[in-house]
Each structure stands twice: as C-alpha cells, then as structure tokens.
Coordinates of C-alpha atoms in Angstrom, one line a residue:
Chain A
X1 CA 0.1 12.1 -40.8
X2 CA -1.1 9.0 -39.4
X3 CA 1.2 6.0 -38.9
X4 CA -0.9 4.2 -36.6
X5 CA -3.7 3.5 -39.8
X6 CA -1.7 4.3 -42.1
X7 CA -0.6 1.1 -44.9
X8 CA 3.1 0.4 -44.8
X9 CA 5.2 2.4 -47.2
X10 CA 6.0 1.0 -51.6
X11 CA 8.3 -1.9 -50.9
X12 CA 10.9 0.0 -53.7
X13 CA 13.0 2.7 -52.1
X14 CA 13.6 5.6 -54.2
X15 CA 16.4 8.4 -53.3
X16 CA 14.2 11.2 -51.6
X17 CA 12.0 8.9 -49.1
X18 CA 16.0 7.5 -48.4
X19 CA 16.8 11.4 -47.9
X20 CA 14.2 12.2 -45.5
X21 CA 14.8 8.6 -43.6
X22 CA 18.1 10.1 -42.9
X23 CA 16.6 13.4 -40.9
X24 CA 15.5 11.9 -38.2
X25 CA 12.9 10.1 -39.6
X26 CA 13.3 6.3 -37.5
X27 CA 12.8 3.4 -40.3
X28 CA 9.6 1.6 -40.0
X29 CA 6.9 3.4 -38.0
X30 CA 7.1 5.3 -35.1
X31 CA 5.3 6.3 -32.4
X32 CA 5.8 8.8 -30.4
X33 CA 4.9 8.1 -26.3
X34 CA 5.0 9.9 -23.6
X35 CA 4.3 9.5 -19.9
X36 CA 2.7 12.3 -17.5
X37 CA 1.5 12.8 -14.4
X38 CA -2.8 12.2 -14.7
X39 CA -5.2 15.1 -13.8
X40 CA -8.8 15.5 -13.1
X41 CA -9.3 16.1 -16.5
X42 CA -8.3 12.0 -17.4
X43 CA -10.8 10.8 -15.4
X44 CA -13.5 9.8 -18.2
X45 CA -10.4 7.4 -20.0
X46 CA -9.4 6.2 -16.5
X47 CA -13.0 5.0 -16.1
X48 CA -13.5 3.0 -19.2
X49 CA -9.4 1.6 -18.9
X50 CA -10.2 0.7 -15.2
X51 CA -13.7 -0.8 -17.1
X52 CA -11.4 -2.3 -20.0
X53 CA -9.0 -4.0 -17.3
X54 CA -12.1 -5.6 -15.3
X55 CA -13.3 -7.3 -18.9
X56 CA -10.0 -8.3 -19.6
X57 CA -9.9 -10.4 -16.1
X58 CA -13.2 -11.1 -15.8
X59 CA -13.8 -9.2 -13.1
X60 CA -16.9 -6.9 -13.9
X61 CA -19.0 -8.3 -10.9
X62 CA -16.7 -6.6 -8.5
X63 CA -16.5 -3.3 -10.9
X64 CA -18.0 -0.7 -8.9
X65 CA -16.6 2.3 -9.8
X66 CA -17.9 5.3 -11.2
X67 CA -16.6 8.6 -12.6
X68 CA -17.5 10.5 -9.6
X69 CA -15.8 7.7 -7.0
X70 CA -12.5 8.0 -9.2
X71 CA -12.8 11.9 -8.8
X72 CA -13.3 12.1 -5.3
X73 CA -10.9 9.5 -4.1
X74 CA -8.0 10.0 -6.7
X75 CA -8.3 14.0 -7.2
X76 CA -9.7 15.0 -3.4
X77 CA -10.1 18.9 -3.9
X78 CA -9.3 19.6 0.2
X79 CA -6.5 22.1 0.7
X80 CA -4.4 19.0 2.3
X81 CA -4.3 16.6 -0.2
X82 CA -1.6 15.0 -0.4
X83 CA 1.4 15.8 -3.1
X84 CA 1.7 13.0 -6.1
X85 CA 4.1 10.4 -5.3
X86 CA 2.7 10.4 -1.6
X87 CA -0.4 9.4 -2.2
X88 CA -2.3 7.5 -4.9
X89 CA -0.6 8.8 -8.4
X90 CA -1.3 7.9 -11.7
X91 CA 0.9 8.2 -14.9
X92 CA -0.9 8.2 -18.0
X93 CA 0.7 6.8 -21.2
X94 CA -0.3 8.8 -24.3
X95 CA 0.8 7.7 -27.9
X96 CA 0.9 9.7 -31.1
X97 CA 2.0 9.5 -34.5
X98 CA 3.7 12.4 -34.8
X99 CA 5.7 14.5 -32.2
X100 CA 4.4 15.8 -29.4
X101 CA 4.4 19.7 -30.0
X102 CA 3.5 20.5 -26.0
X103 CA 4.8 18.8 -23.5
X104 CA 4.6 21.4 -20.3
X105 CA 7.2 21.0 -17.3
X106 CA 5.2 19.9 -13.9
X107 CA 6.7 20.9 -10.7
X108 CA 6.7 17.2 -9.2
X109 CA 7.1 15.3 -12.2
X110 CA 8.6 16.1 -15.8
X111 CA 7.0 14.0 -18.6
X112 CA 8.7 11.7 -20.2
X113 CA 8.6 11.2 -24.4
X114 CA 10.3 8.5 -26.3
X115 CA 9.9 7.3 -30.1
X116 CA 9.0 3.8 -30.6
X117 CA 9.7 1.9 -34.0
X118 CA 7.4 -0.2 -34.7
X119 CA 7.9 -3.1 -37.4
X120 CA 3.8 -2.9 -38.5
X121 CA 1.8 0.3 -38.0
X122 CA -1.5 -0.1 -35.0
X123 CA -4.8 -0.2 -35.7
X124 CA -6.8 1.6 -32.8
X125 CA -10.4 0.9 -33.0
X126 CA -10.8 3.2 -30.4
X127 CA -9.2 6.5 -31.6
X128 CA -12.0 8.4 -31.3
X129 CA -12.8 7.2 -27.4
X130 CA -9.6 7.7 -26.4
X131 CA -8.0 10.7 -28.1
X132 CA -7.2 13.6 -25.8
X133 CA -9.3 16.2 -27.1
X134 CA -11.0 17.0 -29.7
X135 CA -8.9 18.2 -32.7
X136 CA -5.2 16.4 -31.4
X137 CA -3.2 13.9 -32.5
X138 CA -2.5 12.3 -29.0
X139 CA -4.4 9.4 -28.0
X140 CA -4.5 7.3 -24.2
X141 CA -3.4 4.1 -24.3
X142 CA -2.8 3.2 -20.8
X143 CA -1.8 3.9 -17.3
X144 CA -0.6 2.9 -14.2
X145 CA -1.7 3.7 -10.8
X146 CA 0.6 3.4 -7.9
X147 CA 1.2 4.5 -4.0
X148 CA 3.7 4.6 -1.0
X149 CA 4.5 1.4 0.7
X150 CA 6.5 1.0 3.6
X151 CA 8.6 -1.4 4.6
X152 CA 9.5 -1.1 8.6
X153 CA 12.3 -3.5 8.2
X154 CA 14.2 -1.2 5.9
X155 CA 12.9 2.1 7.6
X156 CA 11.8 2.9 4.4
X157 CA 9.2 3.5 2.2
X158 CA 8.3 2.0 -1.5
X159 CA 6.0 1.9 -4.4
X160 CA 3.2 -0.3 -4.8
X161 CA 2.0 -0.6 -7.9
X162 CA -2.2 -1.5 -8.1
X163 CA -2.6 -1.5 -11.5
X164 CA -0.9 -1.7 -14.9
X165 CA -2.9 -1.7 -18.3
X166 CA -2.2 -1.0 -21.8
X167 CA -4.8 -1.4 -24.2
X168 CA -5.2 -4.7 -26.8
X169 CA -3.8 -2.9 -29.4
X170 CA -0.9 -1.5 -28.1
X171 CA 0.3 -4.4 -26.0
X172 CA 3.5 -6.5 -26.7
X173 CA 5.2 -3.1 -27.9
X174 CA 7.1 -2.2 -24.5
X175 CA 4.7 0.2 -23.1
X176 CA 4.0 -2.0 -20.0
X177 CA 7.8 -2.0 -19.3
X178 CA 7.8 1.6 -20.3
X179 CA 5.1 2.6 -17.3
X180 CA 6.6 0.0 -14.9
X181 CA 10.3 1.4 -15.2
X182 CA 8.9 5.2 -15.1
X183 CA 7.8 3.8 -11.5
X184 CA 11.0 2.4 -10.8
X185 CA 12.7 5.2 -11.6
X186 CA 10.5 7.6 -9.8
X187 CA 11.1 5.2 -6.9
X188 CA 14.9 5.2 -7.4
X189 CA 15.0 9.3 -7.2
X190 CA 12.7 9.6 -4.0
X191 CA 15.7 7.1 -2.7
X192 CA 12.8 4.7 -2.1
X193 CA 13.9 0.9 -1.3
X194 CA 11.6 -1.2 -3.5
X195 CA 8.5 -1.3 -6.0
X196 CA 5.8 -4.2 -5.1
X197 CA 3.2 -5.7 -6.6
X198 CA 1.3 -9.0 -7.5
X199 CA 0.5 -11.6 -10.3
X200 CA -1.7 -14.6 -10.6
X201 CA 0.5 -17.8 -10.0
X202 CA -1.0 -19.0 -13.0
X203 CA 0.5 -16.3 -15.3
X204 CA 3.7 -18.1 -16.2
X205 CA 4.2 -15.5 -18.5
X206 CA 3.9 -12.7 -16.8
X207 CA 5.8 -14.4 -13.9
X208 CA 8.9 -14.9 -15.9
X209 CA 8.7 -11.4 -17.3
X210 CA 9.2 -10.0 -13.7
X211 CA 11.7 -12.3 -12.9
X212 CA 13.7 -11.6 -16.1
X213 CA 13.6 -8.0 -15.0
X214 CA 15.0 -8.9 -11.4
X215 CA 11.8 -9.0 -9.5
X216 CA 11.4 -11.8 -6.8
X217 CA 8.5 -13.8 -6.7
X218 CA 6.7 -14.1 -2.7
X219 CA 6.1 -17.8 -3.0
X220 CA 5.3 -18.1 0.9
X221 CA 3.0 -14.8 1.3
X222 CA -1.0 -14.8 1.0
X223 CA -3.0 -11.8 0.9
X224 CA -5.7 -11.5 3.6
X225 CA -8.7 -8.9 2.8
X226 CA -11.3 -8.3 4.8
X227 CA -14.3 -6.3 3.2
X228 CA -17.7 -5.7 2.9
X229 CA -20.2 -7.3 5.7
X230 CA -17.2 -8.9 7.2
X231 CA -15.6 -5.4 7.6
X232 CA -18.9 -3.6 8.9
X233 CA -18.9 -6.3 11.3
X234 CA -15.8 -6.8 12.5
X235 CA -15.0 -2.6 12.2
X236 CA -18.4 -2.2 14.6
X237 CA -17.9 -4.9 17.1
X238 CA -16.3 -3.7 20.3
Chain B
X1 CA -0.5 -0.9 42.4
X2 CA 1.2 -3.3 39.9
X3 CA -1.4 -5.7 39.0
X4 CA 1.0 -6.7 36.0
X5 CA 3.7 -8.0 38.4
X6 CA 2.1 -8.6 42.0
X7 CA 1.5 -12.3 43.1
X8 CA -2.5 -13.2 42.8
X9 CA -4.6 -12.2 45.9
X10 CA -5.0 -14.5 49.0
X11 CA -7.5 -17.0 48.0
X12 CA -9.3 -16.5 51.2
X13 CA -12.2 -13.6 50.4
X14 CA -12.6 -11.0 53.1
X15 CA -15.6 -8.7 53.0
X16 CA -13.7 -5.6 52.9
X17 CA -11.9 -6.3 49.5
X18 CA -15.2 -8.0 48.0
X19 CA -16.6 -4.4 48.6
X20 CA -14.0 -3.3 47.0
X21 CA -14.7 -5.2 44.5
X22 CA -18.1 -4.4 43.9
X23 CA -16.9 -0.7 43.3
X24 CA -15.2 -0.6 39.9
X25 CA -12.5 -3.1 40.1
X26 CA -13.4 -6.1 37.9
X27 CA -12.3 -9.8 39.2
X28 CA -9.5 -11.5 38.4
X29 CA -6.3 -8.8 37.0
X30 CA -7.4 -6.2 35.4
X31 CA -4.9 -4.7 33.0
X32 CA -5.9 -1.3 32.0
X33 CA -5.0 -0.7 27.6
X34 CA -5.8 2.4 25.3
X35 CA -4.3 2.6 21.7
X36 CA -3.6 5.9 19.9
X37 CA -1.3 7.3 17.1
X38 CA 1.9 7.0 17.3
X39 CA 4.2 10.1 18.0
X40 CA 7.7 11.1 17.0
X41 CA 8.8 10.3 21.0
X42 CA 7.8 7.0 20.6
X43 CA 10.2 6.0 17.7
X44 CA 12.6 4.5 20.5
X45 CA 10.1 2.2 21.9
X46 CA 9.1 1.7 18.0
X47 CA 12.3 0.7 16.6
X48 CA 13.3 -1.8 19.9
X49 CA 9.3 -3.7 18.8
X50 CA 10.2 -3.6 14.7
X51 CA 13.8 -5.5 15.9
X52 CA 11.8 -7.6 17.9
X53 CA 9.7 -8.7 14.9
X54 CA 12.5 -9.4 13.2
X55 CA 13.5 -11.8 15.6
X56 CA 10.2 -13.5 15.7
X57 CA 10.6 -13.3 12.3
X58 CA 13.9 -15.3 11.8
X59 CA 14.2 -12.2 9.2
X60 CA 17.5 -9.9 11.3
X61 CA 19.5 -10.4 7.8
X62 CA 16.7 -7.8 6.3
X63 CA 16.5 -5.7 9.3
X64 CA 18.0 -2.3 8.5
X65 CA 16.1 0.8 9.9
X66 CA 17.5 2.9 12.8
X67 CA 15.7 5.5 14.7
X68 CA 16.7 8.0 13.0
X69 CA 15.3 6.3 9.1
X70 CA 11.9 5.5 11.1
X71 CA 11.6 9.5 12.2
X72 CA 12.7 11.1 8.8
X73 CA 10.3 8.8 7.2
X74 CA 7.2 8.2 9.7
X75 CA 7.0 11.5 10.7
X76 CA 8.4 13.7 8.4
X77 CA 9.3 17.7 9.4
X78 CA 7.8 19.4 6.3
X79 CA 5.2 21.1 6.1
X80 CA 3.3 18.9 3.5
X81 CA 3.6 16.1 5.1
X82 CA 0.0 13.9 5.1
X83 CA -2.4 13.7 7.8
X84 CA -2.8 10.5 9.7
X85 CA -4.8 8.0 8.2
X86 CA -3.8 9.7 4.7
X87 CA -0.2 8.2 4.8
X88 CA 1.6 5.5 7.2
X89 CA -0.1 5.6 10.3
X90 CA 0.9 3.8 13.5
X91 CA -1.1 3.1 16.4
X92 CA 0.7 2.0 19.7
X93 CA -0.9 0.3 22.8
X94 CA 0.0 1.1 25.6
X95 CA -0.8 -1.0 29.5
X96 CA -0.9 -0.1 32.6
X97 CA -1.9 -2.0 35.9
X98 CA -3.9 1.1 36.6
X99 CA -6.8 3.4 35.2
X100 CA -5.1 6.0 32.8
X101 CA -5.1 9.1 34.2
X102 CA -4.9 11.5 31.5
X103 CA -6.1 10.8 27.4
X104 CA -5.7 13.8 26.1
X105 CA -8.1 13.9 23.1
X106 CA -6.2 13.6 19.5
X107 CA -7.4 16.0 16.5
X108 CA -7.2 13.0 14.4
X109 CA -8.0 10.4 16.4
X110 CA -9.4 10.0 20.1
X111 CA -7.6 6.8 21.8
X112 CA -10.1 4.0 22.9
X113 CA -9.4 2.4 26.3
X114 CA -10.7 -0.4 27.6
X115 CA -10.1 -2.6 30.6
X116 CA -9.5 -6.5 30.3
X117 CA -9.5 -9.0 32.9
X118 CA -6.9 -11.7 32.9
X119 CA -6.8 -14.8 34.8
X120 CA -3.2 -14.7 35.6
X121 CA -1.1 -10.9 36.2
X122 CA 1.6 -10.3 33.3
X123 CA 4.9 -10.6 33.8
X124 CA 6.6 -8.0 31.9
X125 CA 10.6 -8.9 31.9
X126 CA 11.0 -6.0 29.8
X127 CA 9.4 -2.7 32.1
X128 CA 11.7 -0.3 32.2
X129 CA 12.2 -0.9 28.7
X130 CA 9.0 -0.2 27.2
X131 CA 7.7 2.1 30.1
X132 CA 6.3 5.0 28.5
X133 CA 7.9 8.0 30.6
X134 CA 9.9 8.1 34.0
X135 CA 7.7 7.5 37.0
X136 CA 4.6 6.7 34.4
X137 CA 2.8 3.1 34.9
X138 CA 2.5 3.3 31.7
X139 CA 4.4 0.5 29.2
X140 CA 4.2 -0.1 25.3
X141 CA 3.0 -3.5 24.6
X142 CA 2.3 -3.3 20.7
X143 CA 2.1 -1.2 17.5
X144 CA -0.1 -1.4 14.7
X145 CA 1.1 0.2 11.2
X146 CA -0.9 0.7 8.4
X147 CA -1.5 3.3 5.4
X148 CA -3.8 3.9 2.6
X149 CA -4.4 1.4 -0.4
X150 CA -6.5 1.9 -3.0
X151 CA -9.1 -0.3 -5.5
X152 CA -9.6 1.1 -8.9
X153 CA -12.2 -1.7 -8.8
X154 CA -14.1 -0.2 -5.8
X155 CA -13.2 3.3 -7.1
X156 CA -12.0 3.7 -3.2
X157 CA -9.4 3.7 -0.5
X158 CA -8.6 1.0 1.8
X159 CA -5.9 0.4 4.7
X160 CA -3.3 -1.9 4.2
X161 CA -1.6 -3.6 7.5
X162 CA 2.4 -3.7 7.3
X163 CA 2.5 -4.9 10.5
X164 CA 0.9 -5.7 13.9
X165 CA 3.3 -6.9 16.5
X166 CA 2.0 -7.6 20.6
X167 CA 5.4 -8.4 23.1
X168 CA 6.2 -11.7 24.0
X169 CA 4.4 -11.5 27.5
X170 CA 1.2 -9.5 26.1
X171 CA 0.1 -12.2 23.6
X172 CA -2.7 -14.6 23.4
X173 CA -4.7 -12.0 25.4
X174 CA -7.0 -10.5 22.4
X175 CA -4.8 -7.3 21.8
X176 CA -3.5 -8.6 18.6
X177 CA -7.2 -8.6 17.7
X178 CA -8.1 -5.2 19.3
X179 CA -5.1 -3.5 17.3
X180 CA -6.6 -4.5 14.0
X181 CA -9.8 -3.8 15.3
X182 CA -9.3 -0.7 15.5
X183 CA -7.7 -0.4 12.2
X184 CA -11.0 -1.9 10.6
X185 CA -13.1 0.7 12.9
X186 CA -11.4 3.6 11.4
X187 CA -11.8 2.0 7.9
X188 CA -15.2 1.4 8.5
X189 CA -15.2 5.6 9.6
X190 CA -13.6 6.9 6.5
X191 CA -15.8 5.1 4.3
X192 CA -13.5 2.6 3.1
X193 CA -13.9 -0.3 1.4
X194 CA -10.9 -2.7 2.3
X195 CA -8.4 -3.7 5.0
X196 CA -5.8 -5.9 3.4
X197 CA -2.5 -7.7 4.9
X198 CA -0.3 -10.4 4.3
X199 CA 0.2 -13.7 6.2
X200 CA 2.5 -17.2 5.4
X201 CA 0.8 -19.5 4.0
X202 CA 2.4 -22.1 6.9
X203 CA 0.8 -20.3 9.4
X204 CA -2.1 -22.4 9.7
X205 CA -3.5 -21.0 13.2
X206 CA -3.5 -17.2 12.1
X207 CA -5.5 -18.1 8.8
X208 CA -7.6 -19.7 10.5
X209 CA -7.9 -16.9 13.1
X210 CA -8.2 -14.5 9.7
X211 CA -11.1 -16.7 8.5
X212 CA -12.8 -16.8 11.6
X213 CA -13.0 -13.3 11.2
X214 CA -14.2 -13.2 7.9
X215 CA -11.3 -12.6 6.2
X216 CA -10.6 -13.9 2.7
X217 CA -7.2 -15.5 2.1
X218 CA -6.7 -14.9 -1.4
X219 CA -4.9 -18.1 -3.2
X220 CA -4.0 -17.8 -6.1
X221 CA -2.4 -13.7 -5.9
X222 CA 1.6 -13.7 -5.0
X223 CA 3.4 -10.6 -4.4
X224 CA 6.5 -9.3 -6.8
X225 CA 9.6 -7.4 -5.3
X226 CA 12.1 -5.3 -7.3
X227 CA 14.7 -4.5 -4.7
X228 CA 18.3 -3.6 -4.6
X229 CA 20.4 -3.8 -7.3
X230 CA 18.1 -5.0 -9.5
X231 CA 15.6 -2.0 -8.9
X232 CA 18.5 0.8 -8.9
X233 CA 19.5 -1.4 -12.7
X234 CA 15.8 -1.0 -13.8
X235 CA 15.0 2.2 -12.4
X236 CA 18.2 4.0 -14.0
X237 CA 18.2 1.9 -17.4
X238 CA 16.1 3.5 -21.0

C-alpha cells in the first residue's frame, strides 16, 4: 500500500470499501507518524535535511557541516557523554503509509505514533533518499534538534530549540507543531520551566503561529555572536 | 593589608617603600583576581549576585530561584551528571587585596589569576557578604554562566552566555570583559565555533562595547518563549 502516491479512491462508494472504512480505516488518507529519539545511524538524512534547511534560507555560504562533524559532535562515543535530553538531542519525524509494525521502547524516551488524515495523498520526490532502509515502508521527513537552557531567574532549566524542519512536501500538515509540542512536552515531564527559540521579524507568519500557540515574542532582546577571527582573537588575547 | 578599603598612600615618596615597590608590588592599587568554576559551596554567594541582577534588572517580578533550585539544578548529585563545559557551567571571580595563596589546580579547568592596578582602592560595602570563607581575604565579585549550544550549520558546539554579572563596586574595571574572556578562551580550547548572548537593543554602550569586540549584533533574529501556562497547555495537549 501506498497512500502517499497513491490516486485518490472512485468518487462512488460501494458497500464493502464503506465496510472496511468502518475498521479503523480513517476516511481520506492517512499517514501514519511517529517521533523517536535520532541515533548514529540517522546521521546521512540529518546531513542532507540540515543541507535542505540551509537552501531553504539561503544560507549555504555558512553550511559547513559534514557527516563526520554531525557524528562526532551530536553522537560523541566517550564513556561520559551526556544522556539525551541533557545535552544536544534530536527527535526524528518518520512518516509511513501504513502502520508502523516496530516501534521499540527506549529507556529515556518512548516514541510517539499518531495517524494523520490527510484530505489529498503526498507526493515525495524523495522516497528513495529518505526512506529508512532499504526494503521499509518508513520514510524521514523531518526533525528537530534541541538542548538545555537555563534560566537563573527561575533556577531552572529549559529547552532551546535550534532547529525545526519538515520537508516541502510534508509541510502545512501539522508535523512542525507535532515536533514542537513533542519538545514541549518532554519539557513539561523533566518539570522544565520554558522552551525558547527564535524567528525572523520578518516572518509574520510564522510570528503569529507562535503567538497563537502562547509563545511571547522578545521584541527588546538582540542576539550577540561572536565567531570566527573575532573569536580566535578575542579567545587568545590576555 | 586591605588595598580594597585602605585610604591611598601618602603622596610624599620615601625611598624605602619605592624599593618596595620595585620588588613585585605594581603602582597604584593593585587588586589581586582569579576566576574558576563554580562549586556547590558557592550557591549562597551565587544566589545573593542572580537577586542582585534582578535588581539591576528592574526584572524581581521574574525572580524565583532559591538556593536550594540553583544546587538541585547547577550541580546535580547523580552520578550522570555532565562534566563542566558539557552542561551549565559557572565561573566565579573572586578579589582579594592580596596575592592568592593557594589555587589548587581544577581537573577541568585551572583558574587564571591576574593582578590589575587601579587608580583608586575599591570600596566594597558588601565584605562580609561576599567574603569567600571566615578569616579568608578573599571576596566574590562576579559570576559568569554559560553552557553548550550547538550549530547544525557549523556541524559544532558553541557556548552560550546566560549571564555575566560584576558587583556594583567592581565595575567599569575590565572584569566584565575578563569573565567573558575567559568564556571565549575555553571556546577557543574545545574547538568551538561560537560564543553567543543576548543584549537590549537600548543598551547602546554594551553593543557598542560588543562590536568593539567583534561581536555581531544580529538584527533581524528575536527570541520566542513558551512559558507557564501556556507551555504546561501545549505541552500536555494531542
């Protein structure tokens, strides 16, 4: 089965497809999502969505990274790594189109699956670049990575959340709110006091998404970064 | 000796104290500083400087933690907890009116002390408060916090700056600058390709002092918070 390429069902409703509809079969088209904790092994589709996301901002001048940087920063192999959740951590979002017949407890974080009903089935041009492995149905189409925060007013710490992307195709679904919330509610469990991150001013959309959700916008704070020769410089100077 | 506190010398040079002088004791006041990590025994000194910033700050209405919030969460008793550098890191710097006697080295990091030579002595109305141990001459004039960010970008780690905060009576004397100095050094160390903070965008003489530096202030970026209610709503909803 293939819902995501396959052409929407005969318009004329006969008794039997009615049947089945009726067994747990949504109406329209689902898709069937899930979101898991990444591992070394989702390194190769985190490099090309990391890639994907740089296009999609115009930002490939400052793209830098390679497989092997993502491995070694994201996935350290030393003996005191840190746990997810306390370090850098990634969830992966990974859609099929038809159940997922797997889905393995983790000891720090349980995935979490959800059906979708989609009014028009999705083309993904990409199946093939971003299918798990070879011979299954399950497919990445996006992530988000995120990290502790701290906030010393509240004696607390949070999440700050570096990145979100889904790809073209399977945007304007819900799967952006699907990976925020999966943050908010790790953040929520860990008894964490807030989830940060940033957004263009220009993105009006985007701006009154958040706010709908009950985010407040910083209107007073600027970022400062200080990198590169300005770093060496100013990190070797006495 | 309390160089910190003591009226300045009689204007009239004698030759014994210019040989003196000529043996290790700069002109002017010296006033001996080292920074180093944080430790669990400072969170009483740390939580009297984060209420301070608040004041500063105009921002007491947000100002929750208590000593007990900063320990469980800055230096957490299991045994997983992150190295230093690896999670939220704090350095503190400490004065004293005379050399420091004994800097033990540190696993992690080894403090770096240096002497500067003011024109006037400080006058510290808060001693007792911030001196670092009975009968010490030792006194807690600042704290740096920072922890690891990360640039999918850059495909590497950076430091983040929550907050650097210098007493009242310690400021305009470059210490601001040596605390994140030091951060930078250590970015510089672990190979990192960032330090990053926040500052308001009325604050015209610290963006300038960030520019001088060669900080970028980045313009058009503003930061989103999901707090409170509406984070415990969005984490718990479907």
């Amino acid at each position: 089965m293939a819902a995501a390429a396959a052409p929407p069902p005969p318009p004329t409703p006969a008794p039997e497809p009615a049947l089945i509809l009726s067994q747990n079969t949504p109406l329209g088209h689902p898709i069937f999502t899930r979101i898991r904790l990444a591992t070394p092994s989702d390194v190769p589709h985190l490099h090309k969505l990391i890639h994907q996301m740089a296009v999609f901002e115009r930002l490939t001048h400052l793209f830098s990274a390679t497989e092997s940087s993502l491995s070694a920063t994201l996935f350290p192999s030393t003996t005191t790594a840190p746990q997810p959740f306390h370090s850098f951590t990634i969830f992966i979002l990974e859609v099929s189109p038809t159940p997922f017949i797997d889905t393995p407890n983790n000891t720090f974080y349980n995935p979490t699956v959800k059906v979708v009903n989609l009014d028009l089935p999705v083309e993904d041009p990409e199946r093939e670049t971003f299918r798990v492995q070879n011979g299954s149905d399950v497919f990445v189409a996006g992530f988000v990575l995120f990290f502790p925060n701290y906030s010393t007013f509240l004696g607390k710490p949070g999440f700050y959340v570096e990145d979100l992307f889904v790809r073209e195709c399977y945007r304007r679904k819900g799967f952006g709110k699907m990976l925020l919330s999966a943050v908010a509610k790790q953040a929520v469990k860990m008894g964490y006091g807030r989830v940060e991150w940033v957004v263009l001013d220009w993105n009006i959309n985007a701006i009154k998404f958040y706010e709908e959700m009950g985010a407040k916008i910083l209107q007073e704070w600027r970022i400062c970064r200080l990198a590169g020769e300005a770093l060496e410089a100013y990190g070797g100077a006495d």
